[in-house]
Coordinates of C-alpha atoms in Angstrom, one line a residue:
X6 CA -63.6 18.1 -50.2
X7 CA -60.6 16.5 -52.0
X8 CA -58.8 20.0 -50.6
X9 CA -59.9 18.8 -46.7
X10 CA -58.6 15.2 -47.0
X11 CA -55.0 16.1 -48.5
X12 CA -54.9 19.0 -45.5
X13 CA -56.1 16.0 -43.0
X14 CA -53.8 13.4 -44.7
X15 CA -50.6 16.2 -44.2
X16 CA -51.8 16.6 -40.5
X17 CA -51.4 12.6 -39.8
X18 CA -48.4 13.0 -41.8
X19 CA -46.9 15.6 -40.1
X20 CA -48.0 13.8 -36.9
X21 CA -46.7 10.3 -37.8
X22 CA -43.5 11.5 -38.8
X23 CA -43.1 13.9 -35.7
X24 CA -43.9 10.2 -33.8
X25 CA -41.4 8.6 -35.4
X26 CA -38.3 11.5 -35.1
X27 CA -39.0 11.4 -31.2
X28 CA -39.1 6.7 -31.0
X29 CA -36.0 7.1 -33.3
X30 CA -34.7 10.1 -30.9
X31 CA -35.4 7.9 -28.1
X32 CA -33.9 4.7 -29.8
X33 CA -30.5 6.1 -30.2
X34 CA -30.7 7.6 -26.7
X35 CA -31.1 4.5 -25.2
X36 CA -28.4 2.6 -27.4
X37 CA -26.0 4.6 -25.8
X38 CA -27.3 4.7 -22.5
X39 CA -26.4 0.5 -22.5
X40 CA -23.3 1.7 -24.3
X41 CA -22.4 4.2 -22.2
X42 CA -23.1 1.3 -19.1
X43 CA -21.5 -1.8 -20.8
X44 CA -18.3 0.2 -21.6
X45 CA -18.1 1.6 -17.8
X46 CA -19.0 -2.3 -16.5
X47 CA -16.2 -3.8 -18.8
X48 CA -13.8 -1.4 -17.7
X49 CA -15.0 -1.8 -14.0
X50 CA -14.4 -5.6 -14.6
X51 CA -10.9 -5.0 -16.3
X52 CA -9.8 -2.3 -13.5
X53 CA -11.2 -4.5 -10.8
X54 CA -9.2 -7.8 -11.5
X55 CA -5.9 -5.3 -12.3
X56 CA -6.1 -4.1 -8.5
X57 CA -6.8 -7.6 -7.2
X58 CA -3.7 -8.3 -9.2
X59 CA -1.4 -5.6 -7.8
X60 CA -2.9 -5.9 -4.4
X61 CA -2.0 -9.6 -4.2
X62 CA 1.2 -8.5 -5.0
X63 CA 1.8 -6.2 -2.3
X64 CA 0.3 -8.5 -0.2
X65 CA 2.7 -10.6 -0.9
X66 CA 5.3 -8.5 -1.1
X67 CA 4.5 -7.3 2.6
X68 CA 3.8 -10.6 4.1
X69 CA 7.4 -11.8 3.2
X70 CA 9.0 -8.6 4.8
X71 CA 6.8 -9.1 7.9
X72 CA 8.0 -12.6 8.0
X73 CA 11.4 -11.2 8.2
X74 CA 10.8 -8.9 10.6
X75 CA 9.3 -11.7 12.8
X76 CA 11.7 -13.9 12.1
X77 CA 14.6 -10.9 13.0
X78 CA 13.0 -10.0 16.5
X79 CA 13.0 -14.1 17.0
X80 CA 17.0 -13.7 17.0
X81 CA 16.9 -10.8 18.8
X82 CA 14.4 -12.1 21.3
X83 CA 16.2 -15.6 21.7
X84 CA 18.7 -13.5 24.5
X85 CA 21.7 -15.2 22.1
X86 CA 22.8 -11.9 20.8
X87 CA 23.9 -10.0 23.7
X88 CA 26.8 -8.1 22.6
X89 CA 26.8 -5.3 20.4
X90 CA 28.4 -6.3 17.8
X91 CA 26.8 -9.6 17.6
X92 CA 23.6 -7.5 17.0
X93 CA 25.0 -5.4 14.5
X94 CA 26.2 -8.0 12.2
X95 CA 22.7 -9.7 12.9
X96 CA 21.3 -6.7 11.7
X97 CA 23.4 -6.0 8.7
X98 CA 22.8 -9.8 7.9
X99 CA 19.2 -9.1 7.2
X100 CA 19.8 -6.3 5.3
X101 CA 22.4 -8.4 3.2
X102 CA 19.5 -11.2 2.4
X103 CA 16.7 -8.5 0.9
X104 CA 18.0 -5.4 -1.2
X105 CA 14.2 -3.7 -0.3
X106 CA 15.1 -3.4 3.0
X107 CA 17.0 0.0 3.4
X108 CA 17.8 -0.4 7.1
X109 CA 16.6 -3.0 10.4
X110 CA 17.6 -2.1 13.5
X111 CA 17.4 -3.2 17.1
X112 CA 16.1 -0.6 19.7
X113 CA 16.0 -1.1 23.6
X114 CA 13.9 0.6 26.4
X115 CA 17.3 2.1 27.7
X116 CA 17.5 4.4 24.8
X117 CA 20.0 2.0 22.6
X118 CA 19.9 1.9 19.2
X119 CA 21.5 -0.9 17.2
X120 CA 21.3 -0.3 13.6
X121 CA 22.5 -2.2 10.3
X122 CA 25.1 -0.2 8.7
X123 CA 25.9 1.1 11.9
X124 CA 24.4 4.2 12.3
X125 CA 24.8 6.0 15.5
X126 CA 22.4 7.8 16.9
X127 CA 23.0 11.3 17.7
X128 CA 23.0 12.5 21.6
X129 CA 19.8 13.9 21.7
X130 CA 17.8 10.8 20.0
X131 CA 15.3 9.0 22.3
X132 CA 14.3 6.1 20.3
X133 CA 11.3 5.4 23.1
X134 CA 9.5 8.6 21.2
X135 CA 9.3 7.6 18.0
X136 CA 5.8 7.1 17.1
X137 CA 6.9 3.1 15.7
X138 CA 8.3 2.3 18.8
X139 CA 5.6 3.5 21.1
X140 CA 3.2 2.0 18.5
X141 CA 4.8 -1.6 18.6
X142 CA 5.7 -1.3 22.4
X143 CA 1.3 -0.3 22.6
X144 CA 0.7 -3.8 20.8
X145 CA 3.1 -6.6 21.8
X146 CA 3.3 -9.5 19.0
X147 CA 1.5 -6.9 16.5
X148 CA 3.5 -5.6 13.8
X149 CA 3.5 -2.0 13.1
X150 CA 3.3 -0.3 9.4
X151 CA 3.7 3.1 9.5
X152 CA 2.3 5.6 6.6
X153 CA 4.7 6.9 4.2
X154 CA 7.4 9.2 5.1
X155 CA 10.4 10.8 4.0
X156 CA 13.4 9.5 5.1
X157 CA 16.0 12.1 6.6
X158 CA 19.0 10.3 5.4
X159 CA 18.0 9.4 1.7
X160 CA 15.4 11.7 0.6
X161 CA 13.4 8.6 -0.1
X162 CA 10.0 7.7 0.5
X163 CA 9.8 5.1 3.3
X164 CA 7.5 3.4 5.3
X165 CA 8.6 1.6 8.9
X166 CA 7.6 -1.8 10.1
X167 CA 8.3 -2.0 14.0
X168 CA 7.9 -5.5 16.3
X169 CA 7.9 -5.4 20.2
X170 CA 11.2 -7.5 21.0
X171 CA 11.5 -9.5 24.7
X172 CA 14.0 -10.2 27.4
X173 CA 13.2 -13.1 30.0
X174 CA 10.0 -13.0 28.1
X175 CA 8.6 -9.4 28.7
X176 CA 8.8 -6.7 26.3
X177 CA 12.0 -4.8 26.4
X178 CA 12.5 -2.9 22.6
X179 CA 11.7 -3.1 19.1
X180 CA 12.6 -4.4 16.1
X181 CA 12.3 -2.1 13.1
X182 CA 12.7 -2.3 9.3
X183 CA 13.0 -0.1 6.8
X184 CA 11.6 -0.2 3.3
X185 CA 12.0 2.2 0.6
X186 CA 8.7 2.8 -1.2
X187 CA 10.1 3.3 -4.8
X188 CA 11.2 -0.3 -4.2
X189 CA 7.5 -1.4 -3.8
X190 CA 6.8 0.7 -7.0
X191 CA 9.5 -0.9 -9.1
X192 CA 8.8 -4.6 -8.1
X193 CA 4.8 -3.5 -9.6
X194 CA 6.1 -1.9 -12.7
X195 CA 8.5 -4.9 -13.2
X196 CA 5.6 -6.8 -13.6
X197 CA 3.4 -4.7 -15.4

């Protein structure tokens, strides 16, 4: 009999400890499980208020250049400037203030171009097809932000931000600046 309760005492045992292998399995499963989750939430957290940051930023950083922009087709607009070269040195006085802006420029439904720097147009450029003029001219008083593109002239990547300008009060042109991209870039790494 003594041979019977050592073989039944083995079996609960071998039972218990087979028990206790799978809690303790199940333990360190579930410790890093809530790792596993607390890491990804405190990193969440961190990237989260990181973006809100930089987004700010560009915010920011965008709101001023549409403020110039708006404040750019005001002059325009005003029916002061009426000369060419009055515009132009507008134009080129706006770029003077900002060194993000790479170029703003006055275009008219006529097919004129006016822009800072000087820049003439060649023969066959019909400013009324360019997807930021039709775009500002489609929405009067809404500004226009293109996507990224690359700029023919620099190589660079730029983005467009185009304003509907008036005569006697109707629409008549646009109003368009030019911002290099790896300016954007720069200002955020400056303060990172």
């Amino acid at each position: 009999m003594a041979g019977k309760q050592k073989t039944l005492g083995e079996k609960i045992g071998s039972t218990f400890s087979k028990i206790l292998k799978w809690a303790i399995l199940v333990i360190c499963l579930q410790s890093v499980i809530i790792s596993c989750v607390l890491v990804v939430l405190c990193i969440s957290r961190d990237n989260r208020s990181v973006v809100l940051e930089y987004t700010t930023q560009i915010d920011e950083m965008m709101q001023a250049k549409v403020s110039v922009l708006q404040t750019t087709e005001a002059g325009i607009s005003s029916g002061t400037l009426t000369e060419y070269e009055d515009i132009l040195a507008y134009v080129d006085s706006v770029v003077a203030i900002d060194d993000q802006i790479s170029a703003v420029y006055s275009c008219y439904d006529d097919n004129v171009t006016i822009m800072s720097g000087g820049w003439v147009p060649p023969a066959d450029f019909v400013v009324m097809e360019r997807d930021w003029y039709k775009a500002a001219m489609a929405e009067p008083g809404k500004v226009y932000i293109s996507d990224p593109y690359v700029d023919l002239q620099s190589g660079k990547m730029c983005i467009t931000l185009a304003l509907t300008s008036y005569k006697d009060g109707k629409p008549a042109g646009v109003v368009g600046m030019d911002m290099y991209m790896d300016d954007l870039v720069a200002q955020i790494e400056k303060s990172y």
